[in-house]
Short mmCIF file of C-alpha atoms in Angstrom, two decimals:
data_model
loop_
_atom_site.label_atom_id
_atom_site.label_comp_id
_atom_site.label_asym_id
_atom_site.label_seq_id
_atom_site.Cartn_x
_atom_site.Cartn_y
_atom_site.Cartn_z
CA MET S 1 96.98 125.39 -33.31
CA ALA S 2 94.35 122.76 -32.90
CA SER S 3 91.68 123.58 -30.37
CA LEU S 4 91.55 121.39 -27.27
CA LYS S 5 88.69 119.60 -25.64
CA SER S 6 88.56 117.78 -22.33
CA GLY S 7 89.03 114.06 -22.10
CA LYS S 8 89.60 111.46 -19.40
CA CYS S 9 92.10 108.66 -19.02
CA THR S 10 91.29 105.07 -18.15
CA GLU S 11 91.10 103.80 -14.57
CA ILE S 12 91.56 100.15 -13.66
CA LYS S 13 90.35 98.60 -10.41
CA ASN S 14 91.15 95.05 -9.33
CA PHE S 15 89.13 93.30 -6.62
CA LYS S 16 90.80 90.14 -5.31
CA PHE S 17 88.82 87.38 -3.60
CA GLN S 18 89.83 84.59 -1.27
CA ASP S 19 89.23 81.79 -3.78
CA GLY S 20 91.69 83.36 -6.24
CA MET S 21 89.06 84.95 -8.43
CA VAL S 22 89.80 88.50 -9.57
CA LEU S 23 87.32 91.11 -10.78
CA GLN S 24 88.95 93.71 -13.03
CA VAL S 25 86.96 96.86 -13.78
CA ASP S 26 88.14 99.14 -16.59
CA VAL S 27 86.52 102.59 -16.76
CA SER S 28 87.01 104.84 -19.78
CA VAL S 29 85.39 108.29 -19.70
CA PHE S 30 85.09 110.24 -22.95
CA SER S 31 84.39 113.83 -23.82
CA SER S 32 81.74 113.21 -26.47
CA GLY S 33 79.54 110.53 -27.98
CA HIS S 34 78.81 108.85 -24.65
CA ASN S 35 79.57 109.34 -21.00
CA ALA S 36 81.65 106.25 -20.19
CA LYS S 37 82.45 102.64 -20.92
CA VAL S 38 82.80 100.15 -18.08
CA LYS S 39 84.25 96.71 -18.75
CA LEU S 40 84.07 94.08 -16.00
CA GLN S 41 86.17 90.93 -16.30
CA LEU S 42 86.11 87.91 -13.98
CA GLN S 43 89.46 86.11 -14.03
CA ASN S 44 90.29 82.69 -12.51
CA CYS S 45 86.57 82.00 -12.52
CA SER S 46 84.92 78.59 -12.95
CA GLN S 47 81.30 79.56 -12.18
CA THR S 48 78.66 81.56 -14.02
CA TRP S 49 77.90 84.94 -12.41
CA ILE S 50 75.31 87.65 -12.87
CA LEU S 51 76.00 91.38 -12.44
CA HIS S 52 73.19 92.97 -10.39
CA TRP S 53 73.65 96.72 -10.81
CA GLY S 54 72.22 100.22 -10.98
CA CYS S 55 73.28 103.81 -11.66
CA ILE S 56 73.75 106.68 -9.20
CA SER S 57 73.29 110.35 -10.06
CA TYR S 58 74.75 113.35 -8.24
CA GLY S 59 73.02 114.09 -4.94
CA ASN S 60 70.95 110.89 -5.03
CA LYS S 61 71.88 107.58 -3.43
CA ARG S 62 69.07 105.50 -4.96
CA TRP S 63 69.71 103.27 -7.94
CA PHE S 64 68.07 104.03 -11.27
CA VAL S 65 67.98 102.23 -14.60
CA PRO S 66 69.80 103.93 -17.50
CA SER S 67 68.13 104.26 -20.90
CA PHE S 68 70.73 102.02 -22.53
CA TYR S 69 72.05 98.70 -21.19
CA PRO S 70 73.72 95.52 -22.54
CA PRO S 71 71.78 92.87 -24.52
CA GLY S 72 70.46 90.05 -22.37
CA THR S 73 69.89 92.36 -19.39
CA THR S 74 66.66 92.11 -17.40
CA VAL S 75 65.13 94.89 -15.30
CA TYR S 76 64.55 94.09 -11.62
CA LYS S 77 61.77 95.97 -9.78
CA LYS S 78 62.19 98.99 -12.09
CA ALA S 79 65.30 100.08 -10.15
CA ALA S 80 68.07 97.58 -10.91
CA LEU S 81 69.46 95.49 -13.73
CA SER S 82 70.68 91.90 -13.96
CA THR S 83 73.29 91.25 -16.65
CA PRO S 84 74.88 87.81 -17.13
CA PHE S 85 78.64 87.60 -17.63
CA LYS S 86 79.57 86.10 -21.02
CA LYS S 87 82.57 83.84 -21.50
CA ASP S 88 85.32 85.42 -23.61
CA GLY S 89 88.30 83.09 -23.82
CA ASP S 90 89.59 82.49 -20.30
CA VAL S 91 87.53 85.26 -18.68
CA TYR S 92 83.89 86.23 -18.18
CA VAL S 93 82.98 89.72 -19.38
CA VAL S 94 80.25 92.37 -19.12
CA ASP S 95 80.55 95.53 -21.24
CA ILE S 96 78.46 98.55 -20.17
CA GLU S 97 78.11 101.74 -22.17
CA LEU S 98 76.72 104.69 -20.21
CA ARG S 99 75.37 107.55 -22.31
CA ASP S 100 73.73 109.71 -19.66
CA PRO S 101 76.07 112.49 -18.40
CA LYS S 102 74.20 112.71 -15.08
CA ILE S 103 75.48 109.25 -14.07
CA HIS S 104 78.04 109.76 -11.32
CA ALA S 105 78.71 106.12 -10.43
CA ILE S 106 77.49 102.57 -10.78
CA GLU S 107 76.94 100.20 -7.89
CA PHE S 108 76.77 96.43 -8.19
CA VAL S 109 76.92 93.05 -6.52
CA LEU S 110 77.71 89.65 -8.03
CA LYS S 111 75.41 86.63 -7.89
CA ASN S 112 76.60 83.06 -8.33
CA THR S 113 73.94 81.35 -10.47
CA LYS S 114 74.94 77.89 -9.24
CA ASN S 115 74.25 78.36 -5.53
CA ASP S 116 72.44 81.76 -5.47
CA LYS S 117 75.14 83.27 -3.23
CA TRP S 118 75.90 86.98 -3.37
CA LEU S 119 79.35 88.54 -3.44
CA LYS S 120 79.58 92.01 -1.93
CA MET S 121 82.07 94.54 -0.56
CA ASN S 122 81.77 94.47 3.23
CA GLY S 123 78.15 93.41 2.95
CA ALA S 124 77.44 96.48 0.80
CA SER S 125 77.50 97.13 -2.94
CA PHE S 126 80.68 97.65 -4.93
CA ARG S 127 80.84 101.25 -6.12
CA ILE S 128 82.66 102.56 -9.19
CA LYS S 129 82.81 106.33 -9.63
CA LEU S 130 83.07 107.68 -13.17
CA HIS S 131 84.36 111.21 -12.64
CA GLU S 132 87.47 110.99 -10.49
CA GLU S 133 90.01 110.21 -13.21
CA ILE S 134 92.90 112.48 -14.17
CA ASP S 135 92.21 115.12 -16.81
CA VAL S 136 94.16 115.02 -20.07
CA LYS S 137 93.93 117.21 -23.16
CA ILE S 138 92.93 115.82 -26.53
CA ASP S 139 93.28 117.73 -29.80
CA ASP S 140 90.84 117.58 -32.71
CA ALA S 141 92.74 114.68 -34.22
CA GLY S 142 92.06 112.64 -31.13
CA ASN S 143 95.66 112.67 -29.89
CA ALA S 144 96.40 112.99 -26.18
CA ILE S 145 98.74 115.73 -25.06
CA ASN S 146 100.90 114.96 -21.99
CA GLU S 147 98.99 111.70 -21.74
CA THR S 148 98.99 110.09 -18.32
CA SER S 149 99.43 106.36 -18.14
CA PRO S 150 96.41 104.41 -16.92
CA LYS S 151 95.95 104.43 -13.17
CA GLU S 152 95.65 101.04 -11.51
CA ILE S 153 94.07 100.56 -8.12
CA ILE S 154 94.05 97.24 -6.31
CA GLU S 155 91.34 96.78 -3.72
CA LYS S 156 90.40 93.83 -1.54
CA PRO S 157 86.83 93.39 -0.24
CA LEU S 158 87.58 93.43 3.47
CA ARG S 159 84.89 92.45 5.95
CA HIS S 160 85.91 95.38 8.18
CA ARG S 161 86.14 98.62 6.25
CA ILE S 162 89.00 101.03 6.96
CA LEU S 163 88.35 104.58 5.83
CA CYS S 164 91.00 107.23 6.47
CA THR S 165 89.55 110.70 6.96
CA PRO S 166 90.83 113.98 8.38
CA PRO S 167 91.09 114.06 12.19
CA PHE S 168 88.03 115.35 14.00
CA PHE S 169 89.75 118.20 15.77
CA PRO S 170 91.64 120.93 13.90
CA LYS S 171 94.83 121.84 15.77
CA LEU S 172 95.31 125.38 14.50
CA SER S 173 91.87 126.94 14.59
CA THR S 174 88.72 126.83 16.67
CA SER S 175 86.60 129.10 14.53
CA SER S 176 83.04 128.25 13.60
CA SER S 177 83.98 128.21 9.91
CA THR S 178 86.67 125.59 10.56
CA TRP S 179 84.21 123.30 12.30
CA GLN S 180 81.70 123.82 9.49
CA GLY S 181 84.29 122.91 6.85
CA LEU S 182 85.23 119.78 8.76
CA SER S 183 81.55 118.86 9.08
CA GLN S 184 81.11 119.09 5.33
CA LYS S 185 84.04 116.71 4.80
CA ASN S 186 82.56 114.12 7.13
CA ASN S 187 78.92 114.42 6.08
CA THR S 188 77.86 114.52 2.45
CA PHE S 189 74.45 115.85 3.51
CA SER S 190 75.90 118.63 5.64
CA ASN S 191 72.53 120.38 5.97
CA THR S 192 70.90 117.32 7.51
CA TYR S 193 71.04 116.24 11.15
CA VAL S 194 69.25 112.91 10.83
CA MET S 195 68.50 110.45 8.04
CA SER S 196 66.63 107.24 7.38
CA LEU S 197 68.89 104.29 6.61
CA GLU S 198 67.58 104.28 3.03
CA GLU S 199 69.01 107.78 2.54
CA THR S 200 72.52 106.86 3.67
CA CYS S 201 75.52 105.42 1.88
CA SER S 202 78.33 103.32 3.34
CA GLU S 203 80.73 106.29 3.61
CA MET S 204 78.39 108.12 5.99
CA VAL S 205 77.58 105.47 8.62
CA GLY S 206 79.29 102.74 10.62
CA GLU S 207 79.10 98.98 10.52
CA LYS S 208 75.94 98.63 12.62
CA SER S 209 73.96 100.89 10.30
CA CYS S 210 75.47 99.31 7.19
CA SER S 211 74.51 95.82 8.32
CA ILE S 212 70.91 96.80 9.18
CA ARG S 213 70.56 98.72 5.90
CA PHE S 214 71.95 95.76 3.95
CA LEU S 215 69.64 93.26 5.65
CA SER S 216 66.61 95.50 5.12
CA ILE S 217 67.28 95.29 1.37
CA GLU S 218 68.54 91.74 0.94
CA ALA S 219 67.07 89.63 3.76
CA PRO S 220 63.69 87.87 3.37
CA GLU S 221 60.68 89.49 5.00
CA TRP S 222 60.44 86.86 7.73
CA ILE S 223 63.72 88.19 9.19
CA LYS S 224 62.48 91.19 11.17
CA LEU S 225 64.54 94.30 11.91
CA PRO S 226 63.86 97.12 14.39
CA ALA S 227 62.84 100.47 12.92
CA SER S 228 65.93 102.69 12.70
CA ILE S 229 67.22 106.16 11.83
CA VAL S 230 70.78 107.46 11.97
CA LEU S 231 72.75 110.56 12.88
CA PRO S 232 75.53 110.11 10.30
CA PHE S 233 79.20 110.99 10.55
CA GLY S 234 79.72 114.73 10.62
CA VAL S 235 76.63 115.65 12.66
CA PHE S 236 78.70 115.92 15.83
CA GLU S 237 81.08 118.34 14.07
CA LYS S 238 78.15 120.20 12.51
CA VAL S 239 76.57 120.77 15.90
CA LEU S 240 79.89 122.00 17.29
CA SER S 241 80.18 124.42 14.36
CA GLU S 242 77.08 126.29 15.54
CA ASP S 243 77.73 129.67 17.14
CA ILE S 244 75.93 128.55 20.32
CA ASN S 245 78.68 125.94 20.83
CA LYS S 246 81.70 128.03 19.88
CA GLU S 247 83.16 128.15 23.39
CA VAL S 248 82.55 124.44 23.97
CA ALA S 249 84.35 123.65 20.70
CA LYS S 250 87.37 125.70 21.76
CA LYS S 251 87.51 123.89 25.09
CA ILE S 252 87.34 120.46 23.45
CA VAL S 253 90.17 121.36 21.05
CA CYS S 254 92.33 122.57 23.94
CA LEU S 255 91.66 119.44 26.01
CA THR S 256 92.36 117.22 22.99
CA GLU S 257 95.80 118.76 22.64
CA HIS S 258 96.54 117.72 26.24
CA VAL S 259 95.43 114.16 25.46
CA ASP S 260 97.62 114.13 22.34
CA ARG S 261 100.57 114.89 24.61
CA GLY S 262 99.73 111.87 26.76
CA ASP S 263 97.57 113.39 29.53
CA ILE S 264 94.71 110.86 29.46
CA SER S 265 93.25 112.34 32.67
CA LYS S 266 91.68 114.96 30.37
CA LEU S 267 89.50 112.31 28.67
CA LYS S 268 86.95 112.50 31.47
CA THR S 269 86.90 116.29 31.20
CA ILE S 270 86.26 116.06 27.45
CA GLN S 271 83.30 113.77 28.13
CA GLU S 272 81.89 116.29 30.59
CA THR S 273 82.45 119.09 28.09
CA VAL S 274 80.63 117.20 25.32
CA MET S 275 77.62 117.03 27.64
CA GLN S 276 77.55 120.88 27.62
CA ILE S 277 76.82 121.05 23.88
CA LYS S 278 73.53 122.75 23.01
CA ALA S 279 71.18 121.46 20.32
CA PRO S 280 70.33 123.66 17.30
CA ARG S 281 66.63 124.51 17.26
CA ARG S 282 66.04 122.82 13.91
CA MET S 283 67.54 119.54 15.09
CA SER S 284 64.68 118.57 17.41
CA ILE S 285 62.15 119.18 14.61
CA GLU S 286 64.12 117.04 12.15
CA VAL S 287 64.59 114.20 14.62
CA ARG S 288 60.90 114.07 15.52
CA LYS S 289 59.78 114.12 11.88
CA LYS S 290 62.24 111.41 10.91
CA MET S 291 61.25 109.22 13.86
CA LYS S 292 57.60 109.53 12.88
CA SER S 293 58.17 108.74 9.20
CA SER S 294 60.37 105.74 10.15
CA ARG S 295 57.78 104.40 12.64
CA LEU S 296 60.00 104.89 15.67
CA PRO S 297 58.01 105.42 18.88
CA TRP S 298 58.29 108.85 20.52
CA PRO S 299 59.07 108.24 24.22
CA HIS S 300 56.39 108.99 26.78
CA GLY S 301 56.52 112.39 28.49
CA ARG S 302 55.99 116.09 27.93
CA GLY S 303 57.33 117.44 24.63
CA GLU S 304 60.27 119.57 25.79
CA ASP S 305 61.23 117.17 28.58
CA THR S 306 61.20 114.25 26.13
CA TRP S 307 63.45 116.07 23.67
CA ASN S 308 65.87 116.96 26.47
CA ARG S 309 66.11 113.25 27.37
CA LEU S 310 66.75 112.31 23.75
CA TRP S 311 69.38 115.03 23.39
CA HIS S 312 71.08 113.90 26.61
CA ALA S 313 71.24 110.32 25.27
CA MET S 314 72.79 111.48 21.98
CA LYS S 315 75.50 113.42 23.80
CA MET S 316 76.26 110.44 26.02
CA VAL S 317 76.89 108.28 22.94
CA TRP S 318 79.13 110.94 21.37
CA ALA S 319 80.99 111.37 24.66
CA SER S 320 81.65 107.63 24.93
CA LYS S 321 84.44 107.99 22.36
CA TRP S 322 86.58 109.68 24.98
CA ASN S 323 86.70 106.90 27.53
CA GLU S 324 89.96 105.46 28.71
CA GLY S 325 89.21 101.97 27.36
CA VAL S 326 88.88 103.29 23.81
CA TYR S 327 92.07 105.35 24.06
CA ILE S 328 94.17 102.52 25.51
CA SER S 329 92.82 100.04 22.96
CA CYS S 330 93.79 102.43 20.17
CA ARG S 331 97.32 102.75 21.54
CA LYS S 332 97.73 98.96 21.82
CA THR S 333 96.60 98.35 18.23
CA ASN S 334 98.38 101.35 16.69
CA THR S 335 95.04 102.95 15.80
CA ASN S 336 94.80 106.68 15.16
CA PHE S 337 92.45 107.81 17.95
CA ASP S 338 91.66 111.08 16.15
CA GLN S 339 90.28 109.12 13.19
CA LEU S 340 87.62 107.22 15.12
CA ARG S 341 84.47 108.31 13.32
CA ILE S 342 81.32 108.50 15.42
CA GLY S 343 77.68 108.30 14.41
CA ILE S 344 74.50 107.28 16.23
CA LEU S 345 72.08 104.53 15.25
CA VAL S 346 68.67 105.23 16.80
CA GLN S 347 66.72 101.98 16.97
CA GLU S 348 63.40 100.73 18.16
CA TYR S 349 63.96 98.92 21.47
CA ILE S 350 61.90 95.75 21.42
CA ARG S 351 60.88 94.35 24.80
CA ALA S 352 62.30 90.85 24.49
CA ASP S 353 60.77 87.60 25.66
CA TYR S 354 64.19 86.11 24.93
CA ALA S 355 67.55 87.43 23.75
CA PHE S 356 70.09 85.47 21.74
CA VAL S 357 73.55 85.52 20.21
CA THR S 358 74.40 82.91 17.61
CA TYR S 359 77.60 81.95 15.79
CA THR S 360 77.55 80.33 12.35
CA TYR S 361 80.97 78.83 13.08
CA HIS S 362 81.27 76.93 16.36
CA PRO S 363 83.57 79.17 18.47
CA VAL S 364 84.93 76.27 20.56
CA THR S 365 85.22 73.28 18.22
CA GLN S 366 85.90 75.46 15.13
CA ASP S 367 83.34 73.38 13.24
CA SER S 368 81.96 75.41 10.33
CA SER S 369 79.11 72.93 9.80
CA GLU S 370 77.48 73.83 13.15
CA ILE S 371 75.55 76.85 14.43
CA TYR S 372 76.14 77.67 18.10
CA THR S 373 73.36 79.59 19.90
CA GLU S 374 72.96 81.09 23.38
CA ILE S 375 69.47 82.17 24.56
CA VAL S 376 68.22 83.73 27.82
CA LYS S 377 64.97 85.18 29.13
CA GLY S 378 64.90 88.97 29.05
CA SER S 379 66.98 91.58 27.25
CA VAL S 380 70.36 91.35 25.54
CA GLU S 381 71.91 92.89 28.67
CA THR S 382 70.79 89.78 30.57
CA LEU S 383 72.74 87.67 28.10
CA VAL S 384 76.00 89.61 28.24
CA GLY S 385 76.50 89.46 31.98
CA ALA S 386 73.88 91.38 33.93
CA SER S 387 73.49 88.40 36.26
CA LEU S 388 75.31 85.23 37.23
CA GLY S 389 74.51 81.93 35.59
CA LEU S 390 74.55 80.30 32.18
CA PRO S 391 72.35 80.76 29.10
CA MET S 392 70.58 77.96 27.28
CA VAL S 393 72.91 76.60 24.59
CA SER S 394 72.05 74.68 21.44
CA ILE S 395 73.99 73.23 18.51
CA THR S 396 72.31 73.06 15.10
CA LYS S 397 73.71 71.36 12.02
CA LYS S 398 73.47 73.57 8.94
CA THR S 399 72.23 70.55 7.01
CA ASP S 400 69.34 70.04 9.46
CA LEU S 401 68.14 73.42 10.75
CA LYS S 402 64.90 71.96 12.09
CA SER S 403 66.68 69.73 14.64
CA PRO S 404 68.60 71.83 17.19
CA ILE S 405 70.24 69.93 20.06
CA VAL S 406 70.18 71.65 23.47
CA THR S 407 73.49 71.08 25.26
CA CYS S 408 73.04 73.36 28.28
CA TYR S 409 69.94 74.51 30.17
CA PRO S 410 69.70 78.09 31.54
CA SER S 411 70.65 79.09 35.06
CA LYS S 412 70.52 82.91 34.91
CA SER S 413 68.94 84.03 38.19
CA THR S 414 67.66 87.45 37.09
CA GLY S 415 66.65 89.11 33.85
CA LEU S 416 66.31 92.72 32.72
CA TYR S 417 63.09 94.02 31.18
CA THR S 418 61.71 97.38 30.09
CA LYS S 419 58.23 98.42 31.20
CA ASN S 420 56.89 99.33 27.75
CA LYS S 421 56.80 96.92 24.84
CA ARG S 422 58.28 99.52 22.47
CA SER S 423 60.88 102.16 23.22
CA ILE S 424 64.10 103.44 21.60
CA ILE S 425 67.82 102.99 22.15
CA PHE S 426 70.81 105.02 20.95
CA ARG S 427 73.68 102.85 19.70
CA PRO S 428 77.20 104.05 18.81
CA ASP S 429 78.12 103.56 15.17
CA PHE S 430 81.80 103.61 14.26
CA ILE S 431 84.42 103.16 11.57
CA TYR S 432 88.04 103.08 12.60
CA GLY S 433 91.00 104.63 10.77
CA ASN S 434 94.41 102.91 10.51
CA THR S 435 93.33 99.95 12.60
CA ASN S 436 95.63 97.36 11.00
CA GLY S 437 92.72 94.99 11.48
CA GLY S 438 93.41 94.67 15.19
CA TYR S 439 90.93 96.96 16.89
CA THR S 440 87.80 95.71 18.63
CA SER S 441 85.09 97.85 20.19
CA ASN S 442 83.14 95.12 21.96
CA GLY S 443 81.71 96.42 25.22
CA ILE S 444 83.68 99.68 25.14
CA PHE S 445 81.22 102.21 23.75
CA ASP S 446 77.95 103.11 25.46
CA SER S 447 74.46 102.34 24.18
CA ILE S 448 71.84 104.48 25.88
CA SER S 449 68.26 103.28 26.34
CA MET S 450 65.41 105.72 26.90
CA GLU S 451 63.85 103.38 29.45
CA ASN S 452 65.23 102.03 32.68
CA LYS S 453 65.28 98.26 32.91
CA GLU S 454 63.74 96.40 35.80
CA GLU S 455 65.46 93.40 37.32
CA VAL S 456 63.13 90.40 37.49
CA VAL S 457 63.76 87.08 39.27
CA LEU S 458 63.58 84.38 36.61
CA ASP S 459 61.59 81.16 36.97
CA TYR S 460 62.40 78.64 34.26
CA SER S 461 60.25 75.89 35.78
CA LYS S 462 57.18 77.23 33.95
CA ASP S 463 58.90 78.69 30.92
CA PRO S 464 57.95 76.99 27.62
CA LEU S 465 61.54 77.34 26.41
CA VAL S 466 62.38 74.68 29.02
CA THR S 467 59.14 72.77 29.53
CA ASP S 468 57.71 72.64 25.99
CA LEU S 469 60.05 70.71 23.68
CA ARG S 470 58.10 71.70 20.58
CA PHE S 471 58.37 75.41 21.44
CA GLN S 472 62.02 74.98 22.41
CA ALA S 473 62.86 73.42 19.04
CA LEU S 474 60.84 76.10 17.21
CA ILE S 475 62.72 79.04 18.77
CA HIS S 476 66.20 77.54 18.45
CA SER S 477 65.46 76.47 14.90
CA LYS S 478 64.20 79.94 13.92
CA VAL S 479 67.31 81.56 15.34
CA ALA S 480 69.61 79.09 13.57
CA GLU S 481 67.76 79.50 10.27
CA THR S 482 68.04 83.30 10.57
CA ALA S 483 71.78 83.08 11.22
CA LYS S 484 72.34 80.67 8.33
CA ARG S 485 70.45 82.94 5.92
CA ILE S 486 72.52 85.95 7.01
CA GLU S 487 75.74 83.96 6.58
CA ASP S 488 74.67 83.08 3.04
CA LEU S 489 73.95 86.73 2.25
CA TYR S 490 77.35 87.90 3.48
CA GLY S 491 79.30 84.91 2.22
CA CYS S 492 81.22 84.46 5.48
CA ALA S 493 80.69 83.27 9.06
CA GLN S 494 78.67 85.69 11.21
CA ILE S 495 77.86 86.57 14.81
CA VAL S 496 74.17 87.53 14.97
CA GLU S 497 72.60 89.27 17.95
CA GLY S 498 68.86 89.62 18.38
CA VAL S 499 65.71 89.10 20.40
CA VAL S 500 62.52 87.05 20.24
CA GLN S 501 59.14 88.67 20.84
CA ASP S 502 55.89 86.71 20.42
CA GLU S 503 57.83 83.91 18.66
CA GLN S 504 59.15 86.39 16.08
CA VAL S 505 62.93 86.74 15.63
CA TYR S 506 64.36 90.29 15.38
CA VAL S 507 67.97 90.88 14.33
CA LEU S 508 69.64 93.78 16.15
CA GLN S 509 73.08 93.53 14.58
CA CYS S 510 75.49 91.14 12.92
CA LYS S 511 79.21 91.15 12.20
CA PRO S 512 81.81 88.85 10.67
CA LEU S 513 83.17 86.07 12.87
CA LEU S 514 86.92 86.50 12.51
#
């Protein structure tokens, strides 16, 4: 009998875009000679595109350049490759041969050479894994035994990702080992409590972290971002898996079963129980080191007291999942409450001179050629309803970003400010399972600041945003230009939230305008 050797079958992925263009990716993995062949075809395409790509090895999320790549490829910053698609009949094609067995996946984005626009998956890179195909057996003659037909997967680059994962709370066991196993499923780096954004991948963090990570890579340097670190998905479960939290974990599981049966009065009790969780000793060391290396300010106060305040803020964010608003919203939109994944984005809190929210698609007139901006003195909380009154409003044509037109002057009576110029804030970071595209989290989850905000009576009569027309135009123009650049990077209309400090615009978060 002929001896057998392992082989792999072909996998086909189709990515469909709104303009009718289709990207087909064929992956063939072989047992010898080379690791894999990847063929990318653009169908229904009338423009010239470039493939901007890199390779990923096991246990490493950073791109690297393989030793062999297609002719015509250029190396970008020693870490990525740019390969032009070549016309082949009615399609545009790139053929990649990967000969290094350590390559686990390739990641890529597409660039339109005509208008320099980027095409991405959810604002992040497309990712093609090479080692998840179905095993087949091949004899020495090269014939497949029990050959499986090629597997075809159709994917659509949605602006809101939907990832289905196992529920957070096991129903049959409350043992430490069960929690640990669940933690490992939800956190690739299960031995890590905290990470820099550069160390994360899109499967480990929510949309806030993904957007900040994406902008830190793709946005120009003049668009500033607050320093950030993240407690990725799975850290909450990892902490609960510790022996010191065994009894708390059992109580949460028991209370969750009551909620599953419709007793939502237990949600408040779950929140109180989450606040009883104890921190592993190593966690405080990791958080402090990561904050220092990421240039996040350590809050003022004595060492142990400061850590206790940080730990309290983390638990408050985790506990905010179990509020009645979240649960009811899930029920209304047929969302699986158990599959709400929770992480924490720890960000530098910048004491704002002004806060803004801007829409790259006019929310009232539905005019996609206009940028609509609201600005107030003080923090973002001032903007979203901390006091009565109206923000300053401007309209800016995308064709003339230097000429904003103010349509409403501010009348907010009070503003909120922090005492120190730099502090930190803990923001909830989520992905939702089975949302059917209908779930919104606006204003439901809790962000926890490490500094109390002081209420200040506002006086616009001496504020340059009102009295100095040159300064007024400068700020509104900078905000509009920032929003337009972000829209171009994502390829769709955006809502951008941020602050202005010393005439510098900082982006706190952005999301698609649906």
